[in-house]
Short mmCIF file of C-alpha atoms and ligand atoms in Angstrom, two decimals:
data_model
loop_
_atom_site.label_atom_id
_atom_site.label_comp_id
_atom_site.label_asym_id
_atom_site.label_seq_id
_atom_site.Cartn_x
_atom_site.Cartn_y
_atom_site.Cartn_z
CA MET R 1 18.97 10.77 14.27
CA GLY R 2 18.73 10.64 10.47
CA GLN R 3 18.90 13.87 8.55
CA PRO R 4 15.99 14.58 6.20
CA ARG R 5 17.43 14.20 2.74
CA HIS R 6 15.00 16.47 1.00
CA ALA R 7 14.83 20.16 1.76
CA PRO R 8 11.31 21.33 2.66
CA GLU R 9 11.06 23.22 -0.62
CA ASP R 10 12.45 20.44 -2.87
CA PRO R 11 9.69 19.89 -5.46
CA ASP R 12 11.24 16.61 -6.63
CA TRP R 13 11.45 14.91 -3.24
CA TRP R 14 9.04 12.15 -4.32
CA ARG R 15 11.31 10.93 -7.10
CA THR R 16 13.80 9.36 -4.69
CA ALA R 17 11.85 9.26 -1.44
CA VAL R 18 11.60 6.52 1.18
CA ILE R 19 7.93 6.46 2.15
CA TYR R 20 6.67 4.66 5.25
CA GLN R 21 3.13 3.30 5.31
CA VAL R 22 1.32 3.81 8.61
CA TYR R 23 -1.70 1.59 9.27
CA VAL R 24 -2.86 3.75 12.19
CA ARG R 25 -4.99 1.11 13.88
CA SER R 26 -1.91 -1.06 14.44
CA PHE R 27 0.95 1.43 14.73
CA ALA R 28 0.93 2.74 18.32
CA ASP R 29 -1.87 3.10 20.84
CA GLY R 30 -1.61 6.45 22.63
CA ASP R 31 -4.71 6.14 24.85
CA GLY R 32 -4.32 2.47 25.68
CA ASP R 33 -7.73 1.30 24.43
CA GLY R 34 -6.28 -1.42 22.18
CA THR R 35 -6.56 0.56 18.93
CA GLY R 36 -3.71 2.58 17.45
CA ASP R 37 -4.32 6.31 17.14
CA LEU R 38 -2.88 9.67 16.12
CA ALA R 39 -1.56 10.29 19.65
CA GLY R 40 0.41 7.07 19.23
CA VAL R 41 1.81 8.21 15.88
CA ARG R 42 2.73 11.63 17.26
CA SER R 43 4.61 10.06 20.14
CA ARG R 44 6.59 7.94 17.69
CA LEU R 45 7.54 10.66 15.21
CA PRO R 46 11.09 10.77 16.61
CA TYR R 47 11.36 7.04 15.86
CA LEU R 48 10.29 7.66 12.25
CA ALA R 49 12.70 10.57 11.90
CA GLY R 50 15.44 8.33 13.31
CA LEU R 51 14.62 5.72 10.70
CA GLY R 52 15.23 8.44 8.11
CA VAL R 53 12.01 8.24 6.10
CA ASP R 54 10.95 11.14 3.89
CA ALA R 55 7.19 10.74 4.10
CA LEU R 56 4.38 8.88 5.85
CA TRP R 57 1.47 7.42 3.92
CA PHE R 58 -1.52 6.98 6.21
CA SER R 59 -3.99 4.28 5.27
CA PRO R 60 -7.51 5.79 5.63
CA TRP R 61 -7.91 7.53 8.99
CA TYR R 62 -11.41 8.91 8.36
CA PRO R 63 -14.62 8.03 10.22
CA SER R 64 -15.50 4.52 9.15
CA PRO R 65 -17.59 1.58 10.34
CA MET R 66 -14.35 -0.42 9.70
CA LYS R 67 -16.06 -3.05 7.59
CA ASP R 68 -12.88 -3.05 5.48
CA GLY R 69 -10.28 -1.64 7.84
CA GLY R 70 -11.16 1.98 7.04
CA TYR R 71 -11.37 1.53 3.25
CA ASP R 72 -15.08 2.12 3.83
CA VAL R 73 -15.08 5.88 4.37
CA ALA R 74 -18.10 7.64 5.88
CA ASP R 75 -16.67 11.18 5.88
CA TYR R 76 -13.54 12.41 4.11
CA ARG R 77 -13.30 15.64 6.06
CA ALA R 78 -12.83 14.23 9.54
CA ILE R 79 -10.82 11.69 11.54
CA ASP R 80 -12.30 8.53 13.02
CA PRO R 81 -12.96 9.24 16.71
CA ALA R 82 -11.09 6.04 17.61
CA PHE R 83 -7.98 7.62 16.06
CA GLY R 84 -8.36 11.25 17.20
CA THR R 85 -9.58 14.54 15.80
CA LEU R 86 -8.99 16.66 12.73
CA ALA R 87 -7.13 19.18 14.89
CA GLU R 88 -4.80 16.40 15.99
CA ALA R 89 -4.22 15.32 12.39
CA GLU R 90 -3.29 18.91 11.55
CA LYS R 91 -0.84 18.94 14.46
CA LEU R 92 0.60 15.64 13.34
CA ILE R 93 1.10 16.91 9.78
CA ALA R 94 2.86 20.03 11.11
CA GLU R 95 5.02 18.16 13.64
CA ALA R 96 6.11 15.63 11.04
CA ARG R 97 6.93 18.45 8.67
CA GLU R 98 9.19 20.01 11.30
CA LEU R 99 11.13 16.75 11.34
CA GLY R 100 11.43 16.85 7.56
CA ILE R 101 8.72 14.22 7.07
CA ARG R 102 5.88 14.80 4.60
CA THR R 103 2.38 13.36 4.84
CA ILE R 104 0.42 11.37 2.25
CA VAL R 105 -3.28 10.64 2.78
CA ASP R 106 -5.26 7.79 1.26
CA ILE R 107 -8.35 8.50 -0.88
CA VAL R 108 -10.73 5.70 -1.84
CA PRO R 109 -12.62 7.04 -4.88
CA ASN R 110 -14.13 3.79 -6.12
CA HIS R 111 -16.59 3.49 -3.25
CA VAL R 112 -17.78 4.97 0.02
CA SER R 113 -19.12 3.41 3.19
CA ASP R 114 -22.82 2.55 3.18
CA GLN R 115 -22.92 4.96 6.15
CA HIS R 116 -21.70 7.87 4.02
CA PRO R 117 -24.44 10.56 3.86
CA TRP R 118 -24.72 10.12 0.08
CA PHE R 119 -25.55 6.45 0.34
CA ARG R 120 -27.90 6.92 3.27
CA ALA R 121 -29.75 9.53 1.22
CA ALA R 122 -29.79 7.28 -1.85
CA ARG R 123 -31.18 4.39 0.13
CA ALA R 124 -33.90 6.58 1.65
CA ALA R 125 -34.83 8.36 -1.60
CA GLY R 126 -35.93 5.21 -3.38
CA PRO R 127 -35.85 3.84 -6.95
CA GLY R 128 -35.46 6.34 -9.77
CA SER R 129 -34.30 9.18 -7.46
CA ALA R 130 -31.52 11.62 -8.30
CA GLU R 131 -29.73 10.50 -5.12
CA ARG R 132 -29.37 6.99 -6.53
CA GLU R 133 -27.66 8.30 -9.65
CA LEU R 134 -24.50 8.87 -7.61
CA PHE R 135 -24.19 5.08 -7.34
CA HIS R 136 -24.94 2.14 -9.63
CA PHE R 137 -28.54 1.18 -8.86
CA ARG R 138 -30.32 -1.19 -11.25
CA ARG R 139 -33.38 -3.39 -11.39
CA GLY R 140 -32.58 -7.10 -11.20
CA ARG R 141 -33.03 -9.77 -13.82
CA GLY R 142 -35.47 -12.68 -13.66
CA THR R 143 -39.24 -12.46 -13.67
CA ASP R 144 -39.38 -10.46 -10.43
CA GLY R 145 -35.99 -8.83 -10.62
CA GLU R 146 -34.79 -11.43 -8.13
CA LEU R 147 -31.51 -12.07 -9.98
CA PRO R 148 -28.53 -9.66 -9.85
CA PRO R 149 -28.16 -7.30 -12.82
CA ASN R 150 -24.96 -8.97 -14.06
CA ASP R 151 -22.31 -11.62 -13.43
CA TRP R 152 -19.39 -9.56 -12.13
CA PRO R 153 -17.22 -11.26 -9.48
CA SER R 154 -16.16 -9.80 -6.16
CA GLN R 155 -12.79 -8.05 -6.17
CA PHE R 156 -11.79 -9.82 -2.98
CA ALA R 157 -9.51 -12.67 -3.95
CA GLY R 158 -10.85 -16.15 -3.68
CA SER R 159 -14.35 -14.81 -3.25
CA THR R 160 -17.37 -15.84 -5.22
CA ALA R 161 -19.57 -13.53 -3.18
CA PRO R 162 -21.96 -11.38 -5.24
CA VAL R 163 -21.15 -7.76 -6.09
CA TRP R 164 -24.82 -6.79 -6.03
CA THR R 165 -27.05 -6.32 -3.01
CA ARG R 166 -30.81 -5.91 -3.22
CA LEU R 167 -32.65 -3.37 -1.10
CA PRO R 168 -36.16 -4.05 0.23
CA ASP R 169 -37.56 -1.66 -2.45
CA GLY R 170 -36.31 -4.04 -5.16
CA ASP R 171 -33.34 -2.04 -6.50
CA TRP R 172 -29.90 -3.65 -6.56
CA TYR R 173 -26.69 -1.67 -6.02
CA LEU R 174 -23.17 -2.49 -7.17
CA HIS R 175 -20.25 -3.00 -4.79
CA LEU R 176 -17.03 -4.49 -6.19
CA PHE R 177 -15.89 -5.07 -2.60
CA THR R 178 -18.19 -5.60 0.41
CA PRO R 179 -21.92 -4.68 0.50
CA GLU R 180 -20.89 -1.92 2.94
CA GLN R 181 -18.78 -0.33 0.16
CA PRO R 182 -21.19 0.83 -2.59
CA ASP R 183 -19.42 1.86 -5.82
CA LEU R 184 -19.74 5.46 -6.90
CA ASN R 185 -20.89 6.42 -10.38
CA TRP R 186 -17.90 8.21 -11.90
CA ALA R 187 -19.93 9.33 -14.90
CA HIS R 188 -21.74 11.74 -12.54
CA PRO R 189 -20.27 15.27 -12.35
CA ALA R 190 -21.05 15.58 -8.63
CA VAL R 191 -18.85 12.58 -7.89
CA ARG R 192 -15.94 14.20 -9.71
CA GLN R 193 -16.54 17.58 -8.09
CA GLU R 194 -16.70 16.10 -4.60
CA HIS R 195 -13.38 14.29 -4.96
CA GLU R 196 -11.60 17.37 -6.23
CA ASP R 197 -12.96 19.25 -3.22
CA VAL R 198 -11.68 16.52 -0.93
CA LEU R 199 -8.23 16.73 -2.54
CA ARG R 200 -8.21 20.48 -1.90
CA PHE R 201 -9.37 19.93 1.68
CA TRP R 202 -6.31 17.81 2.46
CA PHE R 203 -3.80 19.77 0.38
CA GLU R 204 -4.93 22.87 2.26
CA ARG R 205 -4.12 21.07 5.50
CA GLY R 206 -0.54 20.65 4.39
CA VAL R 207 -0.43 17.13 3.02
CA ALA R 208 2.20 16.57 0.35
CA GLY R 209 0.54 13.71 -1.48
CA VAL R 210 -2.41 11.42 -1.98
CA ARG R 211 -2.51 7.66 -2.45
CA ILE R 212 -5.35 6.62 -4.72
CA ASP R 213 -7.04 3.36 -3.75
CA SER R 214 -8.12 0.90 -6.47
CA ALA R 215 -7.21 3.60 -8.97
CA ALA R 216 -7.95 1.57 -12.11
CA LEU R 217 -11.45 0.42 -11.11
CA LEU R 218 -13.48 3.65 -10.89
CA ALA R 219 -14.99 3.89 -14.36
CA LYS R 220 -17.73 1.44 -15.33
CA ASP R 221 -19.29 0.61 -18.67
CA PRO R 222 -22.77 2.19 -18.26
CA ASP R 223 -24.35 -0.91 -19.81
CA LEU R 224 -22.77 -3.10 -17.11
CA PRO R 225 -22.40 -6.02 -19.56
CA ASP R 226 -21.87 -9.58 -18.32
CA LEU R 227 -18.23 -10.65 -18.23
CA ALA R 228 -19.31 -13.93 -19.82
CA THR R 229 -19.91 -11.99 -23.04
CA ARG R 230 -16.18 -11.05 -22.99
CA PRO R 231 -16.86 -7.33 -23.48
CA ARG R 232 -13.96 -5.22 -24.73
CA PRO R 233 -12.87 -2.85 -23.30
CA HIS R 234 -13.24 -4.43 -19.87
CA PRO R 235 -16.40 -3.06 -18.18
CA PHE R 236 -14.66 -2.00 -14.95
CA VAL R 237 -10.88 -2.40 -15.16
CA ASP R 238 -8.58 0.23 -16.68
CA ARG R 239 -11.15 2.06 -18.78
CA ASP R 240 -9.97 4.97 -20.90
CA GLU R 241 -12.40 7.45 -19.27
CA LEU R 242 -10.24 7.32 -16.15
CA HIS R 243 -7.44 9.32 -17.68
CA ALA R 244 -9.59 12.43 -17.94
CA VAL R 245 -10.38 12.07 -14.23
CA TYR R 246 -6.71 11.92 -13.30
CA ARG R 247 -5.75 14.77 -15.63
CA SER R 248 -8.24 16.90 -13.81
CA TRP R 249 -6.92 15.74 -10.41
CA ARG R 250 -3.40 16.57 -11.56
CA ARG R 251 -4.40 20.17 -12.19
CA VAL R 252 -5.63 20.36 -8.59
CA ALA R 253 -2.45 18.77 -7.22
CA ASP R 254 -0.28 21.14 -9.25
CA GLU R 255 -1.90 24.13 -7.56
CA TYR R 256 -0.48 22.85 -4.26
CA GLY R 257 2.67 21.06 -5.41
CA GLY R 258 1.04 17.81 -4.29
CA VAL R 259 1.84 14.37 -5.68
CA PHE R 260 -0.11 11.18 -6.34
CA VAL R 261 0.67 7.52 -5.97
CA GLY R 262 -1.84 5.22 -7.60
CA GLU R 263 -2.78 1.73 -6.58
CA VAL R 264 -2.81 0.39 -10.12
CA TRP R 265 -2.70 -3.42 -10.35
CA LEU R 266 -2.38 -4.03 -14.10
CA PRO R 267 -0.36 -6.79 -15.73
CA ASP R 268 0.22 -4.87 -18.98
CA PRO R 269 3.22 -2.51 -18.55
CA GLU R 270 2.09 -0.26 -21.40
CA ARG R 271 -1.42 0.20 -19.95
CA PHE R 272 0.12 0.77 -16.51
CA ALA R 273 2.47 3.48 -17.79
CA ARG R 274 -0.46 5.42 -19.29
CA TYR R 275 -1.44 6.44 -15.75
CA LEU R 276 2.02 7.97 -15.30
CA ARG R 277 1.98 10.32 -18.27
CA PRO R 278 3.29 13.77 -17.31
CA ASP R 279 -0.18 15.28 -16.85
CA GLU R 280 -1.61 12.34 -14.82
CA LEU R 281 -0.33 10.52 -11.71
CA HIS R 282 3.23 11.13 -10.51
CA THR R 283 3.84 7.54 -9.41
CA ALA R 284 2.13 4.18 -8.96
CA PHE R 285 2.93 1.14 -6.85
CA ASN R 286 5.11 -1.50 -8.45
CA PHE R 287 3.12 -4.67 -7.90
CA ALA R 288 5.22 -6.62 -10.41
CA PHE R 289 8.21 -6.22 -8.07
CA LEU R 290 6.11 -6.98 -4.99
CA SER R 291 4.75 -10.17 -6.56
CA CYS R 292 8.08 -11.36 -7.98
CA PRO R 293 9.60 -14.57 -6.59
CA TRP R 294 13.07 -14.63 -5.00
CA ASP R 295 14.81 -15.53 -8.24
CA ALA R 296 17.65 -13.57 -9.83
CA ALA R 297 16.49 -13.81 -13.43
CA ARG R 298 12.87 -12.99 -12.56
CA LEU R 299 13.86 -10.05 -10.36
CA ARG R 300 16.22 -8.69 -12.99
CA ALA R 301 13.47 -8.95 -15.60
CA ALA R 302 11.01 -7.22 -13.25
CA ILE R 303 13.51 -4.40 -12.65
CA ASP R 304 14.27 -4.00 -16.36
CA THR R 305 10.60 -4.00 -17.33
CA THR R 306 9.85 -1.47 -14.62
CA LEU R 307 12.60 0.89 -15.72
CA ALA R 308 11.73 0.48 -19.39
CA GLU R 309 8.01 1.17 -18.85
CA HIS R 310 8.66 4.28 -16.75
CA ALA R 311 11.33 5.81 -19.00
CA PRO R 312 9.13 7.03 -21.85
CA VAL R 313 6.74 8.85 -19.50
CA GLY R 314 9.55 10.27 -17.33
CA ALA R 315 8.04 8.93 -14.09
CA PRO R 316 10.19 7.44 -11.34
CA ALA R 317 9.71 3.79 -10.47
CA THR R 318 8.55 2.69 -7.04
CA TRP R 319 9.89 -0.38 -5.23
CA VAL R 320 7.50 -2.13 -2.90
CA LEU R 321 7.94 -5.44 -1.08
CA CYS R 322 4.90 -5.42 1.14
CA ASN R 323 1.80 -3.51 2.29
CA HIS R 324 -1.32 -3.97 4.42
CA ASP R 325 -2.89 -6.30 1.83
CA VAL R 326 -0.16 -8.88 1.21
CA THR R 327 1.89 -11.54 3.00
CA ARG R 328 4.71 -10.06 5.05
CA THR R 329 8.08 -10.24 3.30
CA VAL R 330 10.01 -12.53 5.68
CA THR R 331 7.21 -15.10 5.55
CA ARG R 332 6.77 -14.94 1.79
CA TYR R 333 10.51 -15.33 1.13
CA GLY R 334 10.65 -18.26 3.56
CA ARG R 335 8.08 -20.27 1.61
CA GLU R 336 8.68 -22.71 -1.16
CA ASP R 337 6.71 -20.48 -3.54
CA THR R 338 8.18 -17.02 -2.89
CA ALA R 339 5.90 -15.17 -5.32
CA PHE R 340 2.95 -13.23 -3.99
CA ASP R 341 -0.43 -14.07 -5.39
CA PHE R 342 -3.73 -13.68 -3.55
CA ALA R 343 -5.06 -16.73 -5.35
CA THR R 344 -2.47 -19.21 -4.08
CA LYS R 345 -2.04 -18.10 -0.51
CA ALA R 346 -3.60 -20.55 1.91
CA PHE R 347 -3.61 -21.20 5.64
CA GLY R 348 -0.79 -23.30 7.00
CA THR R 349 1.70 -22.73 4.14
CA PRO R 350 5.03 -23.63 5.80
CA ALA R 351 7.68 -20.91 5.96
CA ASP R 352 11.34 -21.02 7.05
CA LEU R 353 11.55 -17.67 8.82
CA ALA R 354 15.34 -17.71 9.22
CA LEU R 355 15.73 -18.13 5.47
CA GLY R 356 12.96 -15.61 4.77
CA THR R 357 14.61 -13.08 7.07
CA ARG R 358 18.00 -13.46 5.35
CA ARG R 359 16.33 -12.87 2.02
CA ALA R 360 14.24 -9.97 3.29
CA ARG R 361 17.43 -8.30 4.55
CA ALA R 362 19.05 -8.74 1.14
CA ALA R 363 15.85 -7.54 -0.58
CA ALA R 364 15.88 -4.41 1.59
CA LEU R 365 19.35 -3.51 0.29
CA LEU R 366 18.27 -4.35 -3.26
CA SER R 367 15.17 -2.13 -3.22
CA LEU R 368 16.93 0.76 -1.48
CA ALA R 369 19.69 0.73 -4.13
CA LEU R 370 17.35 0.93 -7.14
CA PRO R 371 16.50 4.21 -8.89
CA GLY R 372 13.18 5.67 -7.76
CA ALA R 373 11.11 5.77 -4.59
CA VAL R 374 10.85 3.00 -1.99
CA TYR R 375 7.77 2.11 0.07
CA LEU R 376 8.19 0.54 3.47
CA TYR R 377 5.22 -0.92 5.35
CA GLN R 378 5.20 -0.50 9.13
CA GLY R 379 6.89 -3.47 10.79
CA GLU R 380 8.88 -4.37 7.68
CA GLU R 381 11.83 -2.54 9.29
CA LEU R 382 11.40 -4.89 12.27
CA GLY R 383 11.30 -8.02 10.12
CA LEU R 384 7.86 -8.95 11.43
CA PRO R 385 6.52 -12.20 10.02
CA GLU R 386 2.93 -12.82 8.93
CA ALA R 387 0.99 -13.85 12.03
CA ASP R 388 -1.64 -16.56 12.38
CA VAL R 389 -4.86 -15.03 13.63
CA PRO R 390 -7.24 -17.41 15.42
CA ALA R 391 -10.49 -17.85 13.49
CA ASP R 392 -12.57 -16.25 16.25
CA ARG R 393 -10.45 -13.07 16.10
CA VAL R 394 -10.40 -12.58 12.32
CA GLN R 395 -11.59 -9.13 11.20
CA ASP R 396 -10.80 -8.99 7.49
CA PRO R 397 -13.80 -9.19 5.14
CA MET R 398 -11.64 -10.98 2.58
CA TYR R 399 -11.72 -14.03 4.86
CA PHE R 400 -15.50 -13.90 5.31
CA ARG R 401 -16.27 -13.09 1.67
CA SER R 402 -14.28 -16.17 0.61
CA GLY R 403 -16.19 -18.37 3.04
CA GLY R 404 -12.98 -18.78 5.05
CA ALA R 405 -10.96 -20.06 2.05
CA ALA R 406 -8.67 -17.02 1.73
CA PRO R 407 -6.67 -16.36 4.91
CA GLY R 408 -7.36 -12.66 4.65
CA ARG R 409 -5.02 -9.83 5.51
CA ASP R 410 -5.11 -9.59 9.31
CA GLY R 411 -1.81 -11.49 9.57
CA CYS R 412 0.14 -8.49 8.26
CA ARG R 413 -1.84 -5.97 10.36
CA ILE R 414 -0.89 -7.08 13.87
CA PRO R 415 -0.21 -4.19 16.30
CA LEU R 416 3.50 -3.31 16.39
CA PRO R 417 5.83 -4.36 19.22
CA TRP R 418 7.62 -1.33 20.69
CA ALA R 419 8.98 -2.51 24.03
CA GLU R 420 10.09 -6.00 24.97
CA ASP R 421 9.11 -5.89 28.65
CA MET R 422 5.86 -3.95 28.48
CA PRO R 423 2.30 -5.29 28.35
CA TYR R 424 1.27 -5.97 24.73
CA ALA R 425 4.90 -5.43 23.72
CA GLY R 426 4.45 -1.72 24.36
CA PHE R 427 1.75 -1.21 21.73
CA GLY R 428 -0.66 0.21 24.31
CA ALA R 429 -1.11 0.12 28.03
CA HIS R 430 -4.51 -1.12 29.17
CA GLU R 431 -6.70 -3.01 26.76
CA GLU R 432 -5.75 -5.98 24.65
CA PRO R 433 -4.92 -4.94 21.08
CA TRP R 434 -7.71 -5.25 18.50
CA LEU R 435 -5.81 -8.13 16.83
CA PRO R 436 -3.91 -10.55 19.06
CA GLN R 437 -0.10 -10.40 19.03
CA PRO R 438 1.73 -13.73 18.72
CA ALA R 439 3.63 -14.95 21.80
CA ASP R 440 7.04 -14.18 20.28
CA TRP R 441 6.13 -10.55 19.38
CA PRO R 442 8.29 -9.02 22.17
CA SER R 443 11.38 -10.54 20.55
CA TYR R 444 10.78 -8.20 17.58
CA ALA R 445 10.32 -5.10 19.75
CA VAL R 446 11.83 -1.80 18.69
CA ASP R 447 13.74 -1.27 21.97
CA ARG R 448 15.37 -4.67 21.69
CA GLN R 449 16.32 -4.15 18.05
CA GLU R 450 17.74 -0.72 18.81
CA ARG R 451 20.31 -2.36 21.10
CA ASP R 452 21.22 -5.02 18.55
CA PRO R 453 23.76 -4.04 15.86
CA ASP R 454 22.64 -6.99 13.73
CA SER R 455 18.89 -6.38 13.89
CA MET R 456 16.65 -5.67 10.92
CA LEU R 457 15.95 -2.22 12.35
CA THR R 458 19.67 -1.39 12.52
CA LEU R 459 20.09 -2.58 8.94
CA TYR R 460 17.21 -0.39 7.70
CA ARG R 461 18.50 2.67 9.59
CA ARG R 462 21.98 2.28 8.16
CA ALA R 463 20.73 1.59 4.67
CA ILE R 464 18.36 4.55 4.59
CA ALA R 465 21.12 6.82 5.90
CA LEU R 466 23.60 5.58 3.26
CA ARG R 467 21.12 5.46 0.39
CA PRO R 468 21.79 8.99 -0.94
CA MET R 469 25.20 7.75 -2.12
CA PHE R 470 23.42 5.96 -4.96
CA GLY R 471 22.33 9.34 -6.34
CA ASP R 472 19.43 9.60 -8.75
CA GLY R 473 21.18 8.49 -11.92
CA PRO R 474 20.45 5.36 -13.92
CA LEU R 475 21.46 1.78 -13.17
CA SER R 476 24.00 -0.32 -15.15
CA TRP R 477 24.12 -4.07 -14.77
CA LEU R 478 27.58 -5.52 -14.13
CA PRO R 479 28.76 -8.92 -15.31
CA ALA R 480 27.93 -11.47 -12.61
CA PRO R 481 27.63 -15.26 -12.25
CA ASP R 482 24.26 -16.96 -12.64
CA GLY R 483 21.97 -16.16 -9.76
CA VAL R 484 23.82 -12.99 -8.79
CA LEU R 485 22.49 -9.48 -9.40
CA ALA R 486 25.14 -6.76 -9.57
CA PHE R 487 24.67 -3.19 -10.69
CA SER R 488 26.28 0.19 -10.34
CA ARG R 489 24.66 3.59 -10.09
CA ALA R 490 26.06 6.81 -11.50
CA GLY R 491 27.22 7.97 -8.05
CA GLY R 492 29.87 5.21 -8.01
CA ALA R 493 28.11 2.87 -5.61
CA LEU R 494 27.50 -0.80 -6.35
CA CYS R 495 24.87 -3.24 -5.14
CA VAL R 496 25.41 -7.00 -5.33
CA VAL R 497 22.79 -9.57 -4.32
CA ASN R 498 23.52 -13.28 -4.24
CA LEU R 499 20.45 -15.43 -4.95
CA ALA R 500 22.56 -18.43 -5.99
CA PRO R 501 23.07 -21.44 -3.69
CA THR R 502 26.87 -20.90 -3.46
CA PRO R 503 29.01 -17.97 -2.23
CA ALA R 504 29.83 -15.28 -4.81
CA VAL R 505 33.08 -13.40 -5.33
CA LEU R 506 32.45 -9.65 -5.00
CA PRO R 507 33.25 -7.43 -8.00
CA PRO R 508 36.28 -5.12 -7.68
CA HIS R 509 35.61 -2.37 -5.14
CA SER R 510 37.46 0.03 -2.89
CA ARG R 511 35.30 -0.38 0.20
CA SER R 512 32.42 -2.45 1.51
CA LEU R 513 29.84 -0.07 2.98
CA LEU R 514 27.04 -2.30 4.20
CA THR R 515 26.14 -5.98 3.96
CA SER R 516 22.89 -7.69 4.89
CA GLY R 517 24.85 -10.47 6.61
CA PRO R 518 28.49 -11.41 7.28
CA LEU R 519 30.81 -12.30 4.38
CA ASP R 520 32.41 -15.74 4.55
CA GLU R 521 36.05 -16.42 5.64
CA ALA R 522 37.21 -15.94 2.05
CA GLY R 523 35.48 -12.53 1.85
CA ARG R 524 32.78 -13.89 -0.46
CA LEU R 525 29.08 -13.00 -0.41
CA PRO R 526 27.06 -15.93 1.00
CA PRO R 527 23.75 -17.05 -0.55
CA ASP R 528 20.74 -14.79 0.14
CA THR R 529 22.98 -11.89 1.11
CA ALA R 530 23.50 -8.43 -0.39
CA ALA R 531 26.34 -5.92 -0.24
CA TRP R 532 26.70 -2.23 -0.94
CA LEU R 533 30.17 -1.36 -2.20
CA ARG R 534 32.10 1.73 -3.23
CA ALA R 535 33.51 1.24 -6.76
C1 LIG V 601 -7.34 -1.54 -1.88
C2 LIG V 601 -6.86 -1.50 -0.45
C3 LIG V 601 -7.48 -2.64 0.29
C4 LIG V 601 -8.99 -2.48 0.24
C5 LIG V 601 -9.49 -2.34 -1.20
C6 LIG V 601 -10.90 -1.83 -1.23
O1 LIG V 601 -6.90 -2.66 -2.55
O2 LIG V 601 -5.45 -1.52 -0.40
O3 LIG V 601 -7.04 -2.72 1.61
O4 LIG V 601 -9.61 -3.59 0.83
O5 LIG V 601 -8.73 -1.42 -1.93
O6 LIG V 601 -10.92 -0.48 -0.85
#
C-alpha cells in the first residue's frame, strides 16, 4: 500500500499533492440501489490509499434535486439521502484522514437549487420583497414585461436556452445555468455571510479544502446590461468585486489551515493569476493544460505559460487532464482533434482508443512529473474511455439545454467497474446503475487491472509512488529533437515524452525508472511514450 507522502501536520501538502476527484454518484454503490454513495466510498478507501493519493475532492454531495448532477444544492449542511448522512460523511473524513488522505468539498456559490429554502421563500414572497433581493429578480422588457430583461446566453455550451425564467407573478429571475439553478446576488451581505458560515461548517468537520465552482462568475453588473452593447468590464465574468469576496474567504480558511481550489476558466493568464494572489485562492484548475492538444510545442507552451503566470504570485500550478465535465482523456487523445473544447465536441466523433490510451499513459507520466499539484478524475487511473449513452438514458441538462446538439457530460460519469465477474462490473449489487455501463466495462475493472503489470492502474500506482523523487524544485528543459519534451527537476530525475512520429534516443541517464510503454529493440522511446529516468 502506498505511503502518504505528506505528514498530517504538513501545512504545504497542497503544493505538491495528487488529488483524486470522487463523483460520488458513480464511484461505488454500497447499498446496491444503483447510485453510488458514501458507504461505497468508505469501503474503497483502502483502494484510494493504495493508489497513493493525498486528498479526495468530492463533487457536491449535498441534498439536491439532481437537475445538474448535484451542482444544484438545496442544503449545504447535510448529505443527500441517496448518498448517506452527515454522520457518515464525518466518519468518512476521519477514516480517510487516518489513511493520510485529506478531504476537499465542493461549494457552488454562483447559484443554489430552486428547492433551496431561500429560493422557495423568494418565490413565495412575491415581487419587490426582501427575499427576492438575495437573487436577481427583474421585470421583463416589452409592453407587458413579456421579454427577458437582457440578452445573456446560457453558460451551458452549445446552448441558446434563455438564462431568464418568468414566474406567474410576472417577475423574471436570472440563472446562468438551468432554471433550477437561480443565481445568487453577491452584492447582498447575507449571501456573503451565509457562504462564510458554510465554509466554517465544513472546516469544523475536518475538511482540508474547498473547491469553488464557477468561481469567476459570481459577481454581476447590477445594471445587467445587454452583451450586445459590448459592456466593459464584462457584466458577469471575472469582475473585480470578486477579489474582495475571496480575500474574505481566505481569512476564514486561514483560521483552519484550509485551502481553496478555484474553477476559474479564463483565457487571460494575467487575469487568471489575480485569483491566486497570496491573500486569495491557494490554487486554481489549469484548464489551458486540460484543453491543450497532444502536440509537443503546444504542450510546452502551455507548461511554460502556466509556470510563468504562477511564479509572480507564488502559487503552485495544477495539472489536470480530465474531470466530470469534459471528454475522458483516452478518447480525446484518440481523436483527430485532440484539443478539448465544449463547442466542437459532437456525437459520433471517431476515436482510436489504442492510440488514445498510449497517449494518456504518456500524459500521466508527464503531468505527474511537473512541478505543482495533480488532479486525477475517478476512472482516469483505469483508462476508462468516454461512453456513448443512449438518448433515452441521458441525464445531463447540457444535452437538453442544447436541444440535443451538445452530447453532454454523462459519457464521463459512467459508474466505475470494480470487479470483472460481478453484476454491473462490481459497481453495486442489485439495481442497474443510474447510467448504463458499456458492454466492455468489465474489461476495465479494478480487480483485473490489479493483476496486470501493464495496466493503466499499475502505471498510475507506480508513478504516484515514485513521484516524490521529482522533489518540489523547478523544471529545466533539456535539448531534445522536434516533437520530444524532455526536462529535469532539481531532484535529479528526468521526464521525456515522445510526441514525434519516430522513436527518440533517450538523453544520458543512469537508470530508467518507469516508462509508459516498452522501449524499442534499440532502447529508444517509441512515439506516444514517456519515460522517467535518473540523471
Ligand atoms: C461547474 C461544474 C459543472 C456544473 C456547473 C454549474 O462548471 O463543474 O458540472 O454544471 O459548474 O454549477
